[in-house]
Tab-separated table of C-alpha atoms in Angstrom:
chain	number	residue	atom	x	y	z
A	5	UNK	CA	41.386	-6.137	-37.554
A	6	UNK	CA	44.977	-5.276	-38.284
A	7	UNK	CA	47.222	-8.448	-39.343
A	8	UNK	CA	50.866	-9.089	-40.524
A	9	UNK	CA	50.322	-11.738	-42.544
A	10	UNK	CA	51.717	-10.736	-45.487
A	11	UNK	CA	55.082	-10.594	-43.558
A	12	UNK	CA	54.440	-13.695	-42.341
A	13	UNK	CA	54.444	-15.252	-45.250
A	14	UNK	CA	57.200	-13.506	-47.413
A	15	UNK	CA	59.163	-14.703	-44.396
A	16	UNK	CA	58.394	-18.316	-45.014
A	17	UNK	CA	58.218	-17.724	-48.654
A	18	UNK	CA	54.432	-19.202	-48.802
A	19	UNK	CA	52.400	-17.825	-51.444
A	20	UNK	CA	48.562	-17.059	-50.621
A	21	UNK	CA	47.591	-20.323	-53.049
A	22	UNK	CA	50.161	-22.202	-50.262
A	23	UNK	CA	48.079	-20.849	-47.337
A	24	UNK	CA	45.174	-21.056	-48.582
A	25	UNK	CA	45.537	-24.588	-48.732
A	26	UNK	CA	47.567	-25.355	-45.627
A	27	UNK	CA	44.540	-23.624	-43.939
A	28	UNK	CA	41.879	-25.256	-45.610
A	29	UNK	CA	40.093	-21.546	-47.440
A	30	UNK	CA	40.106	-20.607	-50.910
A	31	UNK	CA	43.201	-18.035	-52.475
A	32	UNK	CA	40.448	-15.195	-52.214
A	33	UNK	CA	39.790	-15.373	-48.581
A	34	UNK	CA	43.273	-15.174	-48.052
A	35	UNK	CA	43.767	-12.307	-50.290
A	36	UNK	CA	40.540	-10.818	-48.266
A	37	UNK	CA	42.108	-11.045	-44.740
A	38	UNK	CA	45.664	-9.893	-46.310
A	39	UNK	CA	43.918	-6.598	-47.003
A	40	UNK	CA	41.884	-6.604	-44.222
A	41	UNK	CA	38.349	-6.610	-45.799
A	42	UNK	CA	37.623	-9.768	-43.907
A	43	UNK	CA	37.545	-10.884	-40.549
A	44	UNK	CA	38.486	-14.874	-40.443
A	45	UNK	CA	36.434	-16.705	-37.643
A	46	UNK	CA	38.454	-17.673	-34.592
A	47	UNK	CA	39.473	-20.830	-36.020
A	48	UNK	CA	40.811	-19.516	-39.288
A	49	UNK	CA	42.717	-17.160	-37.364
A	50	UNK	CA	44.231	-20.013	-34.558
A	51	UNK	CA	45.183	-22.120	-38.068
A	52	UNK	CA	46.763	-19.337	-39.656
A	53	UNK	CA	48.726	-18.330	-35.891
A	54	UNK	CA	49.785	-21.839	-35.706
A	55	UNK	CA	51.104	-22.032	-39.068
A	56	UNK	CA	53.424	-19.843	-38.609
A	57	UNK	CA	54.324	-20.934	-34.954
A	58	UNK	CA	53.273	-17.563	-33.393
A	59	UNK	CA	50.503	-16.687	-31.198
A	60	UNK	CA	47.377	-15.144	-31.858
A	61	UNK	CA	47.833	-11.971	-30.758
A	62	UNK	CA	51.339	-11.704	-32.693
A	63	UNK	CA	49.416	-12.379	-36.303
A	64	UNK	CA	46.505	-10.153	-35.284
A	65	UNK	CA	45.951	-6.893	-33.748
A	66	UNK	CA	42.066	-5.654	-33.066
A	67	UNK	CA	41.961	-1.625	-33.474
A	68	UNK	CA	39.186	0.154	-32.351
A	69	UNK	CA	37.417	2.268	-35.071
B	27	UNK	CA	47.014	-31.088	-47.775
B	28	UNK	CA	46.668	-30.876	-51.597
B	29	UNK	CA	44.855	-34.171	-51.711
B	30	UNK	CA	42.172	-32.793	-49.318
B	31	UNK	CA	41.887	-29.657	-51.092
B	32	UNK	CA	41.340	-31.036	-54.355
B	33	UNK	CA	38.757	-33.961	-52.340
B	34	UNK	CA	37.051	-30.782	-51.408
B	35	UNK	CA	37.304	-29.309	-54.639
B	36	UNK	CA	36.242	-32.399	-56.638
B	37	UNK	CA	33.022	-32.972	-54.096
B	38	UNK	CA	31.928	-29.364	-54.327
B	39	UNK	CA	31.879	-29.501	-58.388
B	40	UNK	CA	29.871	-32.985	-58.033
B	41	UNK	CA	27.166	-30.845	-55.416
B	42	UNK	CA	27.639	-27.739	-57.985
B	43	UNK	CA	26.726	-30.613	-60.833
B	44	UNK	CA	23.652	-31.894	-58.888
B	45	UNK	CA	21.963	-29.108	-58.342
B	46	UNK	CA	22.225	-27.522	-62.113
B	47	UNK	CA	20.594	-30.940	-61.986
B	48	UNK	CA	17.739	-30.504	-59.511
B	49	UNK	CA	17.521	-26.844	-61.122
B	50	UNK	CA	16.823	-28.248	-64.139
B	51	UNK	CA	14.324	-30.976	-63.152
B	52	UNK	CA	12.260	-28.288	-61.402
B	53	UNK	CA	11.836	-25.771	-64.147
B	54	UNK	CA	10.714	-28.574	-66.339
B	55	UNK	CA	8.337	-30.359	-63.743
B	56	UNK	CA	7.155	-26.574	-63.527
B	57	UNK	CA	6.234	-26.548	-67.187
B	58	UNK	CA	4.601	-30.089	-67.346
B	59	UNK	CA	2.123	-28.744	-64.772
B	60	UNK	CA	1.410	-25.651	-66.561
B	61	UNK	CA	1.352	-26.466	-70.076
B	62	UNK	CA	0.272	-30.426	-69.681
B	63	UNK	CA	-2.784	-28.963	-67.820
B	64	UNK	CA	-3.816	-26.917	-70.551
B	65	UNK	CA	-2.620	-29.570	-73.541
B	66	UNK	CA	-1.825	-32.730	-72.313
B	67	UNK	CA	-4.341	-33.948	-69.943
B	68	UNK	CA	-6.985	-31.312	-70.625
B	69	UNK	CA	-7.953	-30.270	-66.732
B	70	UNK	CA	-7.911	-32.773	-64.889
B	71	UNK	CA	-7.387	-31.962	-61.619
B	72	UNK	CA	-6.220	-35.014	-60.100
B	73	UNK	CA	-3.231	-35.350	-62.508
B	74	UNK	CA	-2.324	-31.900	-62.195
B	75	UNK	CA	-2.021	-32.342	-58.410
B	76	UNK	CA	0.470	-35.299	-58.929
B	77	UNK	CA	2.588	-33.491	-61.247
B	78	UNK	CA	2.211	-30.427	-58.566
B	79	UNK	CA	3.581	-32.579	-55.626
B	80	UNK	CA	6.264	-33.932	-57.694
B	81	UNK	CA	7.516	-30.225	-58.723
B	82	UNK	CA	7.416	-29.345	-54.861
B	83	UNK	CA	9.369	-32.675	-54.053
B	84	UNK	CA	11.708	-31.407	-56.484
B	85	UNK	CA	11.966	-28.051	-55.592
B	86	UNK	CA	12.763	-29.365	-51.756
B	87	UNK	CA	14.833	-31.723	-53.218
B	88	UNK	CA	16.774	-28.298	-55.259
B	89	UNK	CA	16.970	-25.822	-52.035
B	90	UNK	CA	18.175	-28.803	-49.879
B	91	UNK	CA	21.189	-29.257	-52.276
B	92	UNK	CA	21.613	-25.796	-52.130
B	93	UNK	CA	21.917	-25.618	-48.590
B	94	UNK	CA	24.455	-28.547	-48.912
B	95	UNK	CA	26.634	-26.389	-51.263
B	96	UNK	CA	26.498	-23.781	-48.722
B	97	UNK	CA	28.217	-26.204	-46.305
B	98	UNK	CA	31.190	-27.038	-48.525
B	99	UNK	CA	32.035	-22.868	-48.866
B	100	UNK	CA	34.623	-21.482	-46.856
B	101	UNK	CA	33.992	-18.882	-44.505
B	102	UNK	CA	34.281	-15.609	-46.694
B	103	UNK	CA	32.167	-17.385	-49.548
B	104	UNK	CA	29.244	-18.322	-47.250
B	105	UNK	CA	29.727	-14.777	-46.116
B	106	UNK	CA	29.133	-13.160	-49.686
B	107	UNK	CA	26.237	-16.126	-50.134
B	108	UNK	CA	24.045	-15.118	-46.949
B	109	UNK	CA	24.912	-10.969	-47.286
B	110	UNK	CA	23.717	-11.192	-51.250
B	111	UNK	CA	20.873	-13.426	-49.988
B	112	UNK	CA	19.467	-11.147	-47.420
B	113	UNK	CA	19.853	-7.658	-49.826
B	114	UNK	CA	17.688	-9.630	-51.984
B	115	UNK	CA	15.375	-11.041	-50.009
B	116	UNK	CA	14.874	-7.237	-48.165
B	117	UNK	CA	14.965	-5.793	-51.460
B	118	UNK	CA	12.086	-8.152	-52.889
B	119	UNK	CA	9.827	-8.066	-49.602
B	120	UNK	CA	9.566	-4.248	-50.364
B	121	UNK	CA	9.438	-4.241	-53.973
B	122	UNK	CA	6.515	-7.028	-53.802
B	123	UNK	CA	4.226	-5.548	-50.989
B	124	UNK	CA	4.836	-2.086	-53.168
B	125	UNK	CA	4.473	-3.632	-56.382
B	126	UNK	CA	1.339	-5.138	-55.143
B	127	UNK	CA	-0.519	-1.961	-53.404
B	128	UNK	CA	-0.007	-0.264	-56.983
B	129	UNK	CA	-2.060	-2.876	-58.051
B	130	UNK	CA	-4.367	-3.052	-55.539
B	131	UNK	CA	-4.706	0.717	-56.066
B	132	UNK	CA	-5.158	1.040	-59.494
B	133	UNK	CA	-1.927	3.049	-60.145
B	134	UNK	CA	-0.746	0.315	-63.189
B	135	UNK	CA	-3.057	-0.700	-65.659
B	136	UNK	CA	-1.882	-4.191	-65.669
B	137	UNK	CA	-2.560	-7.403	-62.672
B	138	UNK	CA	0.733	-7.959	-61.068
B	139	UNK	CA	2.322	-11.265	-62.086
B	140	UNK	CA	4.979	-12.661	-59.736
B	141	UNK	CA	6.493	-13.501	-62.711
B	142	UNK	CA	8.004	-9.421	-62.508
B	143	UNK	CA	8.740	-10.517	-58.809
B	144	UNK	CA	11.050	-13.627	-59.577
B	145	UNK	CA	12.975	-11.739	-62.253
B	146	UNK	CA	12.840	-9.028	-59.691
B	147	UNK	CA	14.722	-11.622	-57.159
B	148	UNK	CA	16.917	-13.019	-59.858
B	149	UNK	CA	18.660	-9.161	-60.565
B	150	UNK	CA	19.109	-8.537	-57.173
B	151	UNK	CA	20.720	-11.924	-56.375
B	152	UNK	CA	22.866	-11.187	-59.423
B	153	UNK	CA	24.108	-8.053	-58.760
B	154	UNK	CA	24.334	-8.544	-55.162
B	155	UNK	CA	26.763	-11.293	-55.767
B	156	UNK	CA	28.518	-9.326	-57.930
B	157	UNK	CA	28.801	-6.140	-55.652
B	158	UNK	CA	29.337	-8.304	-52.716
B	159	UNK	CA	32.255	-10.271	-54.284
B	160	UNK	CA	34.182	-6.956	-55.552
B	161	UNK	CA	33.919	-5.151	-52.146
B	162	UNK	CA	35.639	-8.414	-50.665
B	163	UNK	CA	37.980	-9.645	-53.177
């Protein structure tokens, strides 16, 4: 699953220890999803949407393979 | 937000803590049954069966911390946790029922101890972890 995270938070000038936290996951799983070895679960991915004020579907974007 | 995440921290070092703990207790229940069998209490069985049930309590005690540790991972660790688990628990099904025909059949000279099966386990935990870990991090 594609994601703009990293974008995301230059624009807001978080660093993945920031997220990590404000999301409630460790630095690594952040780093994981950044580079899109990881899939969060739904709710992950609905905390990490809403911390940035966007929707879902604006943070990630499901390719088919 | 900090606060919680260091909370969260703080109670999985304290789980991390009590079941080096539990780990601990088991390995050396396990060796009071073996070796105060054969030294301490010379046989009997009755004794040995009490020290038995207490190294099962303990070892229920050790996998039911365990599982509690499990619940304080995020998603991506219990991820790594269950993926490493099942390699090695595939991995040792095989290797036992194999390692145990070539006994059966003759094809080592030696009996086979599950002692070769647990360090068996233990390396394939081990490297799973570590294999499992790199690809995601």
């Amino acid at each position: 699953m594609k994601n703009n995270i990293r974008d995301l938070r230059a624009e807001k000038q978080l660093t993945q220890g920031d997220l990590a936290e404000a999301v409630g996951v460790s630095r690594q799983t952040i780093n994981a999803i950044e580079k899109e070895k990881f899939d969060p679960s739904l709710p992950t991915a609905f905390r990490i949407a809403r911390l940035f004020g966007r929707t879902i579907e604006e943070v990630f974007r499901y390719e088919e393979v | 937000m900090k606060t919680t995440q260091n909370e969260s921290r703080m109670r999985r070092m304290r789980v991390l803590r009590q079941l080096s703990l539990w780990t601990l207790f088991w390995v050396l229940t396990k060796a009071l049954v073996v070796f105060g069998h054969k030294s301490l209490w010379s046989g009997t069985p009755w004794i040995t069966a009490v020290f038995l049930a207490l190294n099962l309590l303990v070892g229920i005690g050790m996998v039911w911390t365990y599982k509690h540790l499990m619940t304080l991972m995020d998603e991506l660790e219990r991820k790594i946790q269950l993926e490493s688990m099942g390699i090695t628990l595939g991995l040792t099904l095989v290797a036992g029922i194999g390692y145990s025909v070539m006994d059966i059949t003759n094809l080592i000279p030696w009996d086979a101890e599950i002692g070769i099966l647990i360090f068996f386990t233990g390396a394939c935990y081990i490297i799973s972890m570590i294999v499992n870990t790199r690809r995601y991090c």
